[in-house]
CSV table of C-alpha atoms in Angstrom, one decimal:
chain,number,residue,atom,x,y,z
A,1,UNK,CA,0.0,0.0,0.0
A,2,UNK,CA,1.4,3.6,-0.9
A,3,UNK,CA,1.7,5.7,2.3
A,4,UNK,CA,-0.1,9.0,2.1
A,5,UNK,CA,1.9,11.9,1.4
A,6,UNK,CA,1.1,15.4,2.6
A,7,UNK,CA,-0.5,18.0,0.4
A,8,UNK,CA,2.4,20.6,-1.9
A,9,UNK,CA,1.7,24.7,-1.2
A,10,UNK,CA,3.8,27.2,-3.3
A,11,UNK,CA,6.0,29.4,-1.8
A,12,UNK,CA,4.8,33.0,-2.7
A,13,UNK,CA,3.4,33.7,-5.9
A,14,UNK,CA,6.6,32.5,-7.8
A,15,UNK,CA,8.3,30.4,-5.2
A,16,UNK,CA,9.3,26.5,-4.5
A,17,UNK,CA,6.4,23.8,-4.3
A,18,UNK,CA,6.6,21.8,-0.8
A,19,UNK,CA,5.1,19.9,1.3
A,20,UNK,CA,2.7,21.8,4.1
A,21,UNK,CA,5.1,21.1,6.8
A,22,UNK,CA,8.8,21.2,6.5
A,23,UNK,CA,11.8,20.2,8.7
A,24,UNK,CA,13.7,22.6,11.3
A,25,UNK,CA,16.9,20.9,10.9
A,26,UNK,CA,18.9,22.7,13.5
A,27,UNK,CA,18.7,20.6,16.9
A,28,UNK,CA,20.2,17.9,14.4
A,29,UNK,CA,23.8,19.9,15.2
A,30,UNK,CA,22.7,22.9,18.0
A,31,UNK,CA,20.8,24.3,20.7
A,32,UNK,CA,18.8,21.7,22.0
A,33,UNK,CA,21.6,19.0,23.8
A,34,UNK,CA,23.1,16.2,22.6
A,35,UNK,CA,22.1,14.4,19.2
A,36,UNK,CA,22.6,11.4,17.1
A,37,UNK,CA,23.7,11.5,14.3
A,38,UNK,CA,22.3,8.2,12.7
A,39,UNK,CA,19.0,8.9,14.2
A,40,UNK,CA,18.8,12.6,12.6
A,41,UNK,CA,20.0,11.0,9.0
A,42,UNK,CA,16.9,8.7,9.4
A,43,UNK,CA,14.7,11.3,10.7
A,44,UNK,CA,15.4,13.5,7.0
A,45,UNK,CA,15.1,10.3,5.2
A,46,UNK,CA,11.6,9.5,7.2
A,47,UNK,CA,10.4,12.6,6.5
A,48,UNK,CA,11.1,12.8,2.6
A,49,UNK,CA,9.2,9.5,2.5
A,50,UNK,CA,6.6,11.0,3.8
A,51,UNK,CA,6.5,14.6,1.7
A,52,UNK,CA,8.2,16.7,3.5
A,53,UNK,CA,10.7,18.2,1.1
A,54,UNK,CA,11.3,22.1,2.7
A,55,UNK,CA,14.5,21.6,5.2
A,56,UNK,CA,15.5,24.4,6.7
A,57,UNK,CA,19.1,25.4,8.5
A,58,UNK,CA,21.2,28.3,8.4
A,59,UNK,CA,25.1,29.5,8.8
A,60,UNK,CA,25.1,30.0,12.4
A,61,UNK,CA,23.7,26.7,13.3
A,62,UNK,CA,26.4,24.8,15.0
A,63,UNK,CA,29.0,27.2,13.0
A,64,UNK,CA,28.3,26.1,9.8
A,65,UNK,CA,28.0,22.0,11.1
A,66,UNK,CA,24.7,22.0,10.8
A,67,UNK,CA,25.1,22.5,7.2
A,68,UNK,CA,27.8,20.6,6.4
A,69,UNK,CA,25.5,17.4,8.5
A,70,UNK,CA,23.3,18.2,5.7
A,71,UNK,CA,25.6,18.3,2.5
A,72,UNK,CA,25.6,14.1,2.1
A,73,UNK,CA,21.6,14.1,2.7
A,74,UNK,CA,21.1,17.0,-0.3
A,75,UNK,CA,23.5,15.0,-2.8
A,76,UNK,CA,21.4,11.9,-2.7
A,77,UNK,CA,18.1,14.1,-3.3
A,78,UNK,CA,19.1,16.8,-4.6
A,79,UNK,CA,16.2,17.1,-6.9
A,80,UNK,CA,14.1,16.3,-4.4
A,81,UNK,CA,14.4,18.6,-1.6
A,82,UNK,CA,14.2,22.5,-0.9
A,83,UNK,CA,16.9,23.6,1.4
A,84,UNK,CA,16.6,27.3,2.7
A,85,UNK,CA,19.1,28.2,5.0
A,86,UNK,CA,19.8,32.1,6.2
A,87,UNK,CA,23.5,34.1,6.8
A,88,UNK,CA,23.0,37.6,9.5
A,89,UNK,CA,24.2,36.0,12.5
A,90,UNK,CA,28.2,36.5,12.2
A,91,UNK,CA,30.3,34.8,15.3
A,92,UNK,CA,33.4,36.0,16.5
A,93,UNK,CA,36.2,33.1,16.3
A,94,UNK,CA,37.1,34.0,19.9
A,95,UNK,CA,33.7,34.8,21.5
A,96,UNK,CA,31.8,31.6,20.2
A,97,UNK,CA,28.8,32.4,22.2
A,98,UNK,CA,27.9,35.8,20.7
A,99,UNK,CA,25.9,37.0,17.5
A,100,UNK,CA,26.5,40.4,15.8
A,101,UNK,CA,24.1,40.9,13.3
A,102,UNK,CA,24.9,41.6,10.1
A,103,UNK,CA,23.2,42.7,6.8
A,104,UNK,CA,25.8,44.6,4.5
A,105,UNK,CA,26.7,43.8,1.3
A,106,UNK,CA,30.4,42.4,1.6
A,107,UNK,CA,29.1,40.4,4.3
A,108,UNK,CA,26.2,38.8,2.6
A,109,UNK,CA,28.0,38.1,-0.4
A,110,UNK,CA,31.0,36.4,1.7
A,111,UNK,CA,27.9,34.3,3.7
A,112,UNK,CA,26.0,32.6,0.4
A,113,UNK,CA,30.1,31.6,-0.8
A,114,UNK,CA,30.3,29.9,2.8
A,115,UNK,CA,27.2,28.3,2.5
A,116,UNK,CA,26.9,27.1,-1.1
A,117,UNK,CA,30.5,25.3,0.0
A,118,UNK,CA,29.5,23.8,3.4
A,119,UNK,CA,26.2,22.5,2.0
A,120,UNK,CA,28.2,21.2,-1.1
A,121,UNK,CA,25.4,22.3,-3.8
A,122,UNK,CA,25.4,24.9,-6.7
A,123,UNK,CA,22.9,27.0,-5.5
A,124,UNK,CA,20.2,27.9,-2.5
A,125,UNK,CA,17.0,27.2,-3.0
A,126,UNK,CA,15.5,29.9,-0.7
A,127,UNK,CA,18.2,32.1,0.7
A,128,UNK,CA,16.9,34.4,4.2
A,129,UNK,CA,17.9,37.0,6.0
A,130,UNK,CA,17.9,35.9,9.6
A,131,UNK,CA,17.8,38.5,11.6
A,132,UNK,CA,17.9,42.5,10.7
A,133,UNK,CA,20.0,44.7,11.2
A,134,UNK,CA,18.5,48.1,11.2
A,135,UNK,CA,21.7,50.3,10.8
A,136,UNK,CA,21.5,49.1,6.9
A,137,UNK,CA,18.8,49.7,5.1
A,138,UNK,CA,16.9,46.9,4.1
A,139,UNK,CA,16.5,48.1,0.7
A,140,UNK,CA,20.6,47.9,0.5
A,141,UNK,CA,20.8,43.9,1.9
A,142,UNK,CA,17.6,42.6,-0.7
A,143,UNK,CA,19.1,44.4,-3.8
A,144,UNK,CA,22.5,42.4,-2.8
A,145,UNK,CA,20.2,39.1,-2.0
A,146,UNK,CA,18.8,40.0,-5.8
A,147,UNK,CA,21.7,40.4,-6.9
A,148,UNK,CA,22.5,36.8,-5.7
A,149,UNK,CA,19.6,35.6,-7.8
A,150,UNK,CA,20.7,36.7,-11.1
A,151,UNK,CA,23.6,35.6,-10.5
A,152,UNK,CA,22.5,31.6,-10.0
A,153,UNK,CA,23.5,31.6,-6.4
A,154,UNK,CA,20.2,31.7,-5.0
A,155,UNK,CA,16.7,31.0,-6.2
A,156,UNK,CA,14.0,32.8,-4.4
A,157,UNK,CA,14.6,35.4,-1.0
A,158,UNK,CA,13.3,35.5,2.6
A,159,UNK,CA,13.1,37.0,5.2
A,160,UNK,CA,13.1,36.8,9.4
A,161,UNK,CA,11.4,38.1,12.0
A,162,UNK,CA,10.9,41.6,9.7
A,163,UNK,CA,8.3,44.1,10.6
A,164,UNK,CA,5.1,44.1,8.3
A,165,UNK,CA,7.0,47.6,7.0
A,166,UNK,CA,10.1,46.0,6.7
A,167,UNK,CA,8.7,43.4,4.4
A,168,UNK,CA,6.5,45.8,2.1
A,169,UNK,CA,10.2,47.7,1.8
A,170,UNK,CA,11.4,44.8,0.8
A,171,UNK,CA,9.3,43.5,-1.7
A,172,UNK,CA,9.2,46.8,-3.4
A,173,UNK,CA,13.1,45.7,-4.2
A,174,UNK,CA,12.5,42.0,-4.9
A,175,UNK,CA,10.0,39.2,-4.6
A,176,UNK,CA,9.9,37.2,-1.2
A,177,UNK,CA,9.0,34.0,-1.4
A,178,UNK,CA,8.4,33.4,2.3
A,179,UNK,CA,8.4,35.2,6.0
A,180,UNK,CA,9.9,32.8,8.8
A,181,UNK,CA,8.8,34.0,12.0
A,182,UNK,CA,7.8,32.1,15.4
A,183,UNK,CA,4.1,31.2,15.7
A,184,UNK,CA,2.4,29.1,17.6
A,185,UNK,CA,-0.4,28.4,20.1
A,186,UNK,CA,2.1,30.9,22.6
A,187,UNK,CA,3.4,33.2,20.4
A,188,UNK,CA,0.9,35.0,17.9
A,189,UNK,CA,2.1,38.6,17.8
A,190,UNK,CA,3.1,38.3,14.2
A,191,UNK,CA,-1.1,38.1,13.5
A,192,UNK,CA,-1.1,41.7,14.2
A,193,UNK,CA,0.9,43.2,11.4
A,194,UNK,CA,3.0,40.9,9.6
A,195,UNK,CA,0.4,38.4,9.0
A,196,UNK,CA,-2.0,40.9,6.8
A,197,UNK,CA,1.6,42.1,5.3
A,198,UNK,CA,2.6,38.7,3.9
A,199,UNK,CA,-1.2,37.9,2.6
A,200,UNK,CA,-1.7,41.2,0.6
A,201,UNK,CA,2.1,40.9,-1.0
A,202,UNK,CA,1.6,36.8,-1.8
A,203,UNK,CA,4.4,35.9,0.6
A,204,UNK,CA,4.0,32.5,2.2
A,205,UNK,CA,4.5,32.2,5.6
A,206,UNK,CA,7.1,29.4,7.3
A,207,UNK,CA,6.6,29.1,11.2
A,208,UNK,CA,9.5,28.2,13.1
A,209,UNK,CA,9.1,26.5,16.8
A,210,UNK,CA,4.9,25.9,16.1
A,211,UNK,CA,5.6,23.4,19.3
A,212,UNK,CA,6.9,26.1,21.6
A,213,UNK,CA,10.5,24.6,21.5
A,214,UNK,CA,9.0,21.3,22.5
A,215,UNK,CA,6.8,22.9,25.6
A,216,UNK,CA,3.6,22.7,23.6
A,217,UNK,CA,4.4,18.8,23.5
A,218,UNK,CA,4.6,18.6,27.6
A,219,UNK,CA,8.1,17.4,27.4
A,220,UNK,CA,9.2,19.7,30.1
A,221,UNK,CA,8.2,22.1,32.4
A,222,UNK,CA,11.1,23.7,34.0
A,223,UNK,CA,14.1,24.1,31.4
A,224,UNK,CA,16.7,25.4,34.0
A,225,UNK,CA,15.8,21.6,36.1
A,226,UNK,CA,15.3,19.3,33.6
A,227,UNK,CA,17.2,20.2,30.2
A,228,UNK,CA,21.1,19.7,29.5
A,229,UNK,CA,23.6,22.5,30.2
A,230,UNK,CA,24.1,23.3,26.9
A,231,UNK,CA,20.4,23.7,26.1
A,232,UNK,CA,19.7,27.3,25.3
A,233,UNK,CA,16.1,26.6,26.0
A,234,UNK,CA,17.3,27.0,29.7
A,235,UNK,CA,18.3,30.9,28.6
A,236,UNK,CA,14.3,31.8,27.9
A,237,UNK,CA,11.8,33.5,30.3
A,238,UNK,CA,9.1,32.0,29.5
A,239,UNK,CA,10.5,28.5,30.2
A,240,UNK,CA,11.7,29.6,33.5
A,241,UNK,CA,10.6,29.2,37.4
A,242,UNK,CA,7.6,30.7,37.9
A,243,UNK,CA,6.7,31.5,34.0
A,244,UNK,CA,7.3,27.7,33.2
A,245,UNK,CA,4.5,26.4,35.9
A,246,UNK,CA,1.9,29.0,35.3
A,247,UNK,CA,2.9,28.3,31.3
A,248,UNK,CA,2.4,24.3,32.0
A,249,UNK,CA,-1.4,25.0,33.2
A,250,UNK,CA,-2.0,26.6,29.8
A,251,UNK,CA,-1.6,23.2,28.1
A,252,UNK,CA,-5.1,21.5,29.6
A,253,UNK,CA,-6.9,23.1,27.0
A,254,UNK,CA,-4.9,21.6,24.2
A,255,UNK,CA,-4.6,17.9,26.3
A,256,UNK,CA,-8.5,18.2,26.0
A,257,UNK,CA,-8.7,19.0,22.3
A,258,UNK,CA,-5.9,15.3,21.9
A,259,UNK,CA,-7.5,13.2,23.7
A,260,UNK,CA,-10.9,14.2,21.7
A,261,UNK,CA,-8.8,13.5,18.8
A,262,UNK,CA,-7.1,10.4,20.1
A,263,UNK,CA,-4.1,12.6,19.4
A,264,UNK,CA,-0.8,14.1,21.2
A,265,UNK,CA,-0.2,17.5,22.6
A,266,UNK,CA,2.2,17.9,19.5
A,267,UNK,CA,-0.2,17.3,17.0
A,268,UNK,CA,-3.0,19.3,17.5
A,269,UNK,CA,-0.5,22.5,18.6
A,270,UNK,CA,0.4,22.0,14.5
A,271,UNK,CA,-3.0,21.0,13.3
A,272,UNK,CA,-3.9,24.5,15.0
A,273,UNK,CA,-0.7,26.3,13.1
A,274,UNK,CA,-2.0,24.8,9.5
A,275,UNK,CA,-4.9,25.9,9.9
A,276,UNK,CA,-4.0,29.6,10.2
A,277,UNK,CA,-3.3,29.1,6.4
A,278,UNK,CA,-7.3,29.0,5.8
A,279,UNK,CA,-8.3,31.6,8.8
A,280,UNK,CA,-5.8,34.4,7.3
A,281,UNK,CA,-5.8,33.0,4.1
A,282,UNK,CA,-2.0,32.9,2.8
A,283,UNK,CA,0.3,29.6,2.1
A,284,UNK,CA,2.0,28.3,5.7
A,285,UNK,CA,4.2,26.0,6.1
A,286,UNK,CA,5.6,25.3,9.4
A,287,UNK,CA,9.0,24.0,10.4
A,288,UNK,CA,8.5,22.1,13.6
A,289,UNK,CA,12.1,20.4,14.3
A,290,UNK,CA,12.9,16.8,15.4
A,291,UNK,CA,15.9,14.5,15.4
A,292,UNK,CA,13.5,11.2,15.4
A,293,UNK,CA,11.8,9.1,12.5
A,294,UNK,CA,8.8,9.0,15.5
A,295,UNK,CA,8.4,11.8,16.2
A,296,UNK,CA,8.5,13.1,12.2
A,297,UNK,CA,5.5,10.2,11.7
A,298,UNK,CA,4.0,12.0,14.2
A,299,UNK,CA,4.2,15.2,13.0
A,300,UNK,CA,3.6,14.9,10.0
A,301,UNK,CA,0.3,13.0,10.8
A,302,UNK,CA,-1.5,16.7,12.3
A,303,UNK,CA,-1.6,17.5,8.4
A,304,UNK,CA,-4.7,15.5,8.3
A,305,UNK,CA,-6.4,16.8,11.7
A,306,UNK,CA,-9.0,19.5,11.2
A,307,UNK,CA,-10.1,21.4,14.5
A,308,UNK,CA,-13.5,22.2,14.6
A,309,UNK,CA,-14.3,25.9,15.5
A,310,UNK,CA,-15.7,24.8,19.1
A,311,UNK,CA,-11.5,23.5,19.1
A,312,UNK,CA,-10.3,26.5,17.8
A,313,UNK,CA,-12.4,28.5,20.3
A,314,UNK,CA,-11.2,26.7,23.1
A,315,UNK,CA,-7.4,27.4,21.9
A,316,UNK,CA,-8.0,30.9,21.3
A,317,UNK,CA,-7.4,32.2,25.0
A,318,UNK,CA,-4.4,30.7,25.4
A,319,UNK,CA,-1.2,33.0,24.3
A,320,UNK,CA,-2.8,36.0,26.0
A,321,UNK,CA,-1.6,34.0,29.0
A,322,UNK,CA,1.4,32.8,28.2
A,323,UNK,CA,4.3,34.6,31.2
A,324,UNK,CA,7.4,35.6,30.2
A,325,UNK,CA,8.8,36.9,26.5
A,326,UNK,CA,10.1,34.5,24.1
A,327,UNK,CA,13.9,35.8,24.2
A,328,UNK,CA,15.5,37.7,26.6
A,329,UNK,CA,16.3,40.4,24.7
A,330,UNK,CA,13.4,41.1,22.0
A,331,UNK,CA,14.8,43.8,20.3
A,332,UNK,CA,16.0,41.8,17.1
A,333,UNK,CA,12.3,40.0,16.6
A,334,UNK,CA,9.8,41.8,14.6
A,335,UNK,CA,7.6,42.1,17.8
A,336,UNK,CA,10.6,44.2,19.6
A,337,UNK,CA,10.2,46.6,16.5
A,338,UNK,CA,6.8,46.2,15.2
A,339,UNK,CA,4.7,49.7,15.7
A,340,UNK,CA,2.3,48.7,18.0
C-alpha cells in the first residue's frame, strides 16, 4: 500500500512547491543537547518519504555544522528537496557564544560563498535573512540578496522576523518568497501586522518553533531543572521558574482538544498552526524540528487533523496567557520593532 503523502503549497506567488510542513533541521547539530547523528540521517530520510521536502538550516547553526551534517543528505536528493538556509548572525572566532548581526553587502556576499561550499550544492534554493539589522537599510541587503539571484547563487529570498513595514520595503526591491517567524499556540504577535503584510504581498508564511521549543508537546516544564547544560532553551523567560509552571497550566486546553482527537499535545498544537493558512488566508508552512523518524511520523500525521471551531475556540485564550517573552532580549524580533 502507498503511504499517504502530505498536500504541496507554493511558496509565494513565484516560489518552491513543498510539502505543508517542513523540517527545522537545527537541533540535528545545535541548541537543543546532545544528538545522534544516525537517528537525525533517518529522521530526513523519514520525512522525505513522507513529503516533507522544505529543510530548513542556516550559517550560524552549529558554526556552519549543521550545514555541512546536511551536505551528504542534499547530494542523494538533490532534486528532491528545498533547502533554505539564512546568513545575518556573524560569530566571533574567539567569542563563540555571541551573535553580531549583520546585513551589509560584503558580508552577505561572503555568507551565500560559505554556505553554497558547506552544504556542497550549486545554488540555495531559498536564501533568508535571519535577523535584521536596522543600521543598513533593508533596501541595500535585498538588492545584494537579488543580486545573488541573477547571478545563480540563490533561487527565491526571505526574510526573518521583519516588521510588516520591513517586508512591504522589501518587496518593493524583490519578490519574497516566504516570512519565517515564530508562531504558535504561545506566540501570535506576528497576526497583528505581519500576517496581513505577507497575505496582501503573496508571501508564504514558514513558522519556526509551532511546538513552543518542545513545551507545547509537555516534554518539560522547568528548562533550567530538567534540560542539558548546553540547552539554550534554559536561557528563555518564558521557560523559566515561575513562567514555566503557570505556562504548563496553559496546556489542559490543548490535552482536552488530543485526547478528543485520540491525538498528542504535538499534534494538535500543529494541526492548530495549518490551519491559520485557511483563517488568514496565505500559504503556511511550518518547520517544527525533530531528530527522530517517531516523532517526524508524528508530525507529519497533524496534516490531516482538522479542529473544529468549538476547538479552535477553546485554543484561542491561550497565548494571551502565556508569562514571560520569548527571548531575553526582544529587540531583534519583529515584535521588539513592530509599531504597535
Amino acid at each position: 500500500m502507498t503511504e499517504r503523502r502530505i498536500p504541496t503549497v507554493r511558496l509565494g506567488e513565484d516560489g518552491p512547491e513543498v510539502g505543508v510542513q517542513g523540517l527545522g533541521c537545527m537541533g540535528m547539530s545545535f541548541a537543543y543537547g546532545p544528538a545522534d547523528a544516525g537517528e537525525s540521517r533517518a529522521t530526513l530520510e523519514r520525512a522525505l518519504e513522507l513529503g516533507v521536502t522544505l529543510y530548513d538550516t542556516a550559517d550560524a547553526y552549529g558554526r556552519g555544522e549543521n550545514e555541512r551534517f546536511l551536505a551528504p543528505f542534499l547530494k542523494a536528493h538533490r532534486d528532491e528537496v528545498v533547502i533554505a538556509t539564512k546568513f545575518a548572525l556573524s560569530i566571533p572566532p574567539d567569542e563563540p557564544a555571541k551573535r553580531i548581526i549583520r546585513n551589509d553587502p560584503p558580508y552577505i556576499r561572503q555568507a551565500v560563498e560559505a554556505s553554497l561550499e558547506r552544504l556542497d550544492v550549486d545554488v540555495i534554493d531559498l536564501y533568508y535573512m535571519h535577523r535584521r539589522d536596522v543600521n543598513v537599510p533593508i533596501e541595500e541587503s535585498v538588492g545584494t540578496m537579488a543580486d545573488l539571484v541573477r547571478e545563480g547563487k540563490v533561487k527565491h529570498l526571505g526574510l526573518s522576523e521583519v516588521t510588516a513595514d520591513e517586508l512591504r520595503a522589501a518587496r518593493a526591491v524583490h519578490p519574497i518568497a516566504a516570512v519565517q517567524s515564530e508562531w504558535s499556540l504561545f506566540s501570535r504577535d506576528i497576526e497583528a501586522h505581519v500576517v496581513p503584510a505577507a497575505r496582501d504581498l503573496g508571501v508564504a508564511l514558514v513558522p519556526y518553533s509551532p511546538l513552543g521549543r518542545g513545551f507545547l508537546t509537555g516534554g518539560f516544564v522547568d528548562a533550567e531543572k530538567e534540560l542539558t547544560g548546553d540547552d539554550f532553551r534554559r536561557t528563555m523567560p518564558r521557560f523559566q521558574g515561575e513562567n514555566a509552571v503557570a505556562n504548563a497550566a496553559l496546556l489542559e486546553p490543548i490535552r482536552t482538544v488530543a485526547k478528543a482527537h485520540g491525538a498528542s499535545l504535538a499534534q494538535i498544537a500543529l494541526a492548530w498552526v495549518q490551519q491559520r493558512s485557511s483563517v488568514h488566508g496565505l500559504p503556511v508552512v511550518q518547520i517544527p524540528g525533530t531528530r527522530k523518524p517517531s516523532r517526524v511520523e508524528e508530525n507529519v500525521a497533524a496534516a490531516r487533523i482538522v479542529l473544529t471551531e468549538e476547538e479552535l475556540a477553546l485554543l484561542e485564550p491561550i497565548a494571551a496567557k502565556v508569562s514571560g517573552t520569548r527571548y531575553a532580549d526582544m529587540s531583534f524580533t519583529s515584535r521588539g520593532r513592530e509599531r504597535r
